[in-house]
Structure formats: C-alpha cells, structure tokens
Amino acid sequence: MYHRALYDILMESGHAIAELTREMQDEDELFGSRLTLRAVEAHLLIMAQTVANLPPPLHQRLLQVDWRGWDALHLQLRHPLPRRREPLWYAVNALVPQTLGLIADLRRRQPQLFPSDC
C-alpha cells in the first residue's frame, strides 16, 4: 500500500506540472509567470522528496530513472541557486515525463508492487 501511495503522489504532481506547463514553448514563459512557477516548483519539490524516499524495491526496479537529476533538482529546490532556469525546465520537459512513464510501466508489469488495499 505504501508503494501505491508513493505512485499516486508522483502521478498527481506530475500531471499537475504537465497541466500547468502544457501550452508553454520555453522556459521564458514559465519564468515569466510567478504564480505558475511557484506552483510548478511546489509540485517538483513534492516529486523530488517522494523520489528521494522511494524504498529499495522500487528504486532497484527503476534503474533508468535519472537519480542524479532528481537529487540535483531536490537540492536546487531546497536551496535555490541563481542558475535555476535550465534545471527546472529540464525537470518539466524530461525528468518528470521520463519518471512517470517508467513508474507507470513498472506498475503495469508488476502490479503486485502497488496494491490499492491492505
């Protein structure tokens, strides 16, 4: 059930990010809207914290996830640095979709890892 809760958190935040940024063509649009940027950063932080706390059974089955990218993003979101445009745009366009796809694929292939009830 714990794995399922983590899956749901990742999916919910990932879909929110996709919805918030769907019409954006580049990072200028994202950084031009403070409210949208704050919302995206909040969802990215939730995802980064969730990814950082994935238990070993999930971590070991998700070897293709960009773990370094998530670690760097997590650090960036907790301690914002001046050069944050590129890492945030990378997260929105690559890190989030890749991770969501990989974990969704894992759930399809091994549904027993994600039971919905006890």
PDB file of C-alpha atoms in Angstrom:
ATOM      1  CA  MET A   1       0.000   0.000   0.000  1.00  0.00           C
ATOM      2  CA  TYR A   2       2.929   2.332   0.717  1.00  0.00           C
ATOM      3  CA  HIS A   3       4.271   1.884  -2.828  1.00  0.00           C
ATOM      4  CA  ARG A   4       0.823   2.695  -4.208  1.00  0.00           C
ATOM      5  CA  ALA A   5       0.667   5.892  -2.135  1.00  0.00           C
ATOM      6  CA  LEU A   6       4.068   6.978  -3.473  1.00  0.00           C
ATOM      7  CA  TYR A   7       2.938   6.157  -7.013  1.00  0.00           C
ATOM      8  CA  ASP A   8      -0.219   8.233  -6.559  1.00  0.00           C
ATOM      9  CA  ILE A   9       1.751  11.200  -5.191  1.00  0.00           C
ATOM     10  CA  LEU A  10       4.143  11.116  -8.142  1.00  0.00           C
ATOM     11  CA  MET A  11       1.344  10.797 -10.683  1.00  0.00           C
ATOM     12  CA  GLU A  12      -0.762  13.560  -9.154  1.00  0.00           C
ATOM     13  CA  SER A  13       2.101  16.055  -9.005  1.00  0.00           C
ATOM     14  CA  GLY A  14       3.419  15.041 -12.410  1.00  0.00           C
ATOM     15  CA  HIS A  15       0.039  15.514 -14.050  1.00  0.00           C
ATOM     16  CA  ALA A  16      -0.366  18.890 -12.324  1.00  0.00           C
ATOM     17  CA  ILE A  17       3.001  20.001 -13.721  1.00  0.00           C
ATOM     18  CA  ALA A  18       2.021  18.823 -17.187  1.00  0.00           C
ATOM     19  CA  GLU A  19      -1.252  20.724 -16.980  1.00  0.00           C
ATOM     20  CA  LEU A  20       0.413  23.910 -15.738  1.00  0.00           C
ATOM     21  CA  THR A  21       3.066  23.870 -18.474  1.00  0.00           C
ATOM     22  CA  ARG A  22       1.170  22.289 -21.370  1.00  0.00           C
ATOM     23  CA  GLU A  23       0.961  25.449 -23.501  1.00  0.00           C
ATOM     24  CA  MET A  24       4.467  26.719 -22.712  1.00  0.00           C
ATOM     25  CA  GLN A  25       7.014  26.796 -25.506  1.00  0.00           C
ATOM     26  CA  ASP A  26      10.121  27.620 -23.476  1.00  0.00           C
ATOM     27  CA  GLU A  27      11.430  28.483 -20.042  1.00  0.00           C
ATOM     28  CA  ASP A  28      10.838  32.207 -20.632  1.00  0.00           C
ATOM     29  CA  GLU A  29       7.111  31.577 -20.394  1.00  0.00           C
ATOM     30  CA  LEU A  30       7.495  29.565 -17.199  1.00  0.00           C
ATOM     31  CA  PHE A  31       9.744  32.129 -15.545  1.00  0.00           C
ATOM     32  CA  GLY A  32       7.529  34.958 -16.788  1.00  0.00           C
ATOM     33  CA  SER A  33       4.645  33.792 -14.620  1.00  0.00           C
ATOM     34  CA  ARG A  34       5.490  33.883 -10.923  1.00  0.00           C
ATOM     35  CA  LEU A  35       2.328  32.106  -9.815  1.00  0.00           C
ATOM     36  CA  THR A  36       2.736  29.288 -12.302  1.00  0.00           C
ATOM     37  CA  LEU A  37       6.431  29.000 -11.492  1.00  0.00           C
ATOM     38  CA  ARG A  38       5.677  28.735  -7.763  1.00  0.00           C
ATOM     39  CA  ALA A  39       3.042  26.073  -8.382  1.00  0.00           C
ATOM     40  CA  VAL A  40       5.373  24.082 -10.634  1.00  0.00           C
ATOM     41  CA  GLU A  41       8.215  24.361  -8.121  1.00  0.00           C
ATOM     42  CA  ALA A  42       5.920  23.161  -5.328  1.00  0.00           C
ATOM     43  CA  HIS A  43       4.901  20.094  -7.336  1.00  0.00           C
ATOM     44  CA  LEU A  44       8.511  19.435  -8.350  1.00  0.00           C
ATOM     45  CA  LEU A  45       9.569  19.567  -4.707  1.00  0.00           C
ATOM     46  CA  ILE A  46       6.854  17.075  -3.781  1.00  0.00           C
ATOM     47  CA  MET A  47       8.053  14.779  -6.543  1.00  0.00           C
ATOM     48  CA  ALA A  48      11.730  15.191  -5.634  1.00  0.00           C
ATOM     49  CA  GLN A  49      11.019  14.399  -1.989  1.00  0.00           C
ATOM     50  CA  THR A  50       8.913  11.391  -2.960  1.00  0.00           C
ATOM     51  CA  VAL A  51      11.554  10.073  -5.357  1.00  0.00           C
ATOM     52  CA  ALA A  52      14.202  10.538  -2.656  1.00  0.00           C
ATOM     53  CA  ASN A  53      12.140   8.347  -0.335  1.00  0.00           C
ATOM     54  CA  LEU A  54      11.341   5.512  -2.706  1.00  0.00           C
ATOM     55  CA  PRO A  55      12.065   2.247  -0.913  1.00  0.00           C
ATOM     56  CA  PRO A  56      14.818  -0.046  -2.244  1.00  0.00           C
ATOM     57  CA  PRO A  57      12.434  -2.490  -4.006  1.00  0.00           C
ATOM     58  CA  LEU A  58      11.147   0.325  -6.224  1.00  0.00           C
ATOM     59  CA  HIS A  59      14.478   2.064  -6.583  1.00  0.00           C
ATOM     60  CA  GLN A  60      16.118  -1.150  -7.804  1.00  0.00           C
ATOM     61  CA  ARG A  61      13.411  -1.705 -10.406  1.00  0.00           C
ATOM     62  CA  LEU A  62      13.635   1.840 -11.747  1.00  0.00           C
ATOM     63  CA  LEU A  63      17.268   1.841 -12.828  1.00  0.00           C
ATOM     64  CA  GLN A  64      16.613   4.068 -15.839  1.00  0.00           C
ATOM     65  CA  VAL A  65      15.380   6.966 -13.699  1.00  0.00           C
ATOM     66  CA  ASP A  66      17.770   9.918 -13.706  1.00  0.00           C
ATOM     67  CA  TRP A  67      18.529   9.677  -9.967  1.00  0.00           C
ATOM     68  CA  ARG A  68      21.289  12.295 -10.193  1.00  0.00           C
ATOM     69  CA  GLY A  69      18.909  14.653 -11.909  1.00  0.00           C
ATOM     70  CA  TRP A  70      16.348  14.224  -9.140  1.00  0.00           C
ATOM     71  CA  ASP A  71      18.998  14.690  -6.448  1.00  0.00           C
ATOM     72  CA  ALA A  72      20.257  17.877  -8.097  1.00  0.00           C
ATOM     73  CA  LEU A  73      16.720  19.179  -8.533  1.00  0.00           C
ATOM     74  CA  HIS A  74      15.871  18.410  -4.912  1.00  0.00           C
ATOM     75  CA  LEU A  75      18.910  20.361  -3.765  1.00  0.00           C
ATOM     76  CA  GLN A  76      18.070  23.225  -6.121  1.00  0.00           C
ATOM     77  CA  LEU A  77      14.501  23.469  -4.846  1.00  0.00           C
ATOM     78  CA  ARG A  78      15.538  23.404  -1.195  1.00  0.00           C
ATOM     79  CA  HIS A  79      18.371  25.920  -1.680  1.00  0.00           C
ATOM     80  CA  PRO A  80      17.602  27.960  -4.803  1.00  0.00           C
ATOM     81  CA  LEU A  81      20.664  28.970  -6.760  1.00  0.00           C
ATOM     82  CA  PRO A  82      20.852  31.828  -9.254  1.00  0.00           C
ATOM     83  CA  ARG A  83      21.076  29.496 -12.253  1.00  0.00           C
ATOM     84  CA  ARG A  84      17.861  27.571 -11.900  1.00  0.00           C
ATOM     85  CA  ARG A  85      16.125  28.065 -15.226  1.00  0.00           C
ATOM     86  CA  GLU A  86      17.801  25.199 -17.026  1.00  0.00           C
ATOM     87  CA  PRO A  87      17.386  22.582 -14.247  1.00  0.00           C
ATOM     88  CA  LEU A  88      13.719  23.448 -13.773  1.00  0.00           C
ATOM     89  CA  TRP A  89      12.973  23.392 -17.488  1.00  0.00           C
ATOM     90  CA  TYR A  90      14.829  20.077 -17.807  1.00  0.00           C
ATOM     91  CA  ALA A  91      12.743  18.674 -14.957  1.00  0.00           C
ATOM     92  CA  VAL A  92       9.478  19.804 -16.523  1.00  0.00           C
ATOM     93  CA  ASN A  93      10.302  18.507 -20.010  1.00  0.00           C
ATOM     94  CA  ALA A  94      12.411  15.422 -19.379  1.00  0.00           C
ATOM     95  CA  LEU A  95      12.758  14.323 -15.779  1.00  0.00           C
ATOM     96  CA  VAL A  96       9.076  14.327 -14.853  1.00  0.00           C
ATOM     97  CA  PRO A  97       7.732  12.651 -18.024  1.00  0.00           C
ATOM     98  CA  GLN A  98      10.512  10.038 -18.017  1.00  0.00           C
ATOM     99  CA  THR A  99       9.970   9.149 -14.374  1.00  0.00           C
ATOM    100  CA  LEU A 100       6.188   8.989 -14.710  1.00  0.00           C
ATOM    101  CA  GLY A 101       6.499   6.754 -17.749  1.00  0.00           C
ATOM    102  CA  LEU A 102       8.939   4.403 -16.058  1.00  0.00           C
ATOM    103  CA  ILE A 103       6.936   4.049 -12.859  1.00  0.00           C
ATOM    104  CA  ALA A 104       3.673   3.607 -14.773  1.00  0.00           C
ATOM    105  CA  ASP A 105       5.332   0.913 -16.869  1.00  0.00           C
ATOM    106  CA  LEU A 106       6.596  -0.799 -13.717  1.00  0.00           C
ATOM    107  CA  ARG A 107       3.078  -0.746 -12.275  1.00  0.00           C
ATOM    108  CA  ARG A 108       1.708  -2.338 -15.460  1.00  0.00           C
ATOM    109  CA  ARG A 109       4.393  -5.037 -15.452  1.00  0.00           C
ATOM    110  CA  GLN A 110       4.363  -5.723 -11.685  1.00  0.00           C
ATOM    111  CA  PRO A 111       1.005  -4.629 -10.265  1.00  0.00           C
ATOM    112  CA  GLN A 112       1.641  -6.634  -7.082  1.00  0.00           C
ATOM    113  CA  LEU A 113       4.137  -3.917  -6.058  1.00  0.00           C
ATOM    114  CA  PHE A 114       1.303  -1.359  -5.977  1.00  0.00           C
ATOM    115  CA  PRO A 115      -1.651  -2.893  -4.142  1.00  0.00           C
ATOM    116  CA  SER A 116      -4.531  -0.481  -3.600  1.00  0.00           C
ATOM    117  CA  ASP A 117      -5.665  -2.022  -0.326  1.00  0.00           C
ATOM    118  CA  CYS A 118      -4.143  -3.930   2.555  1.00  0.00           C
TER     119      CYS A 118
END
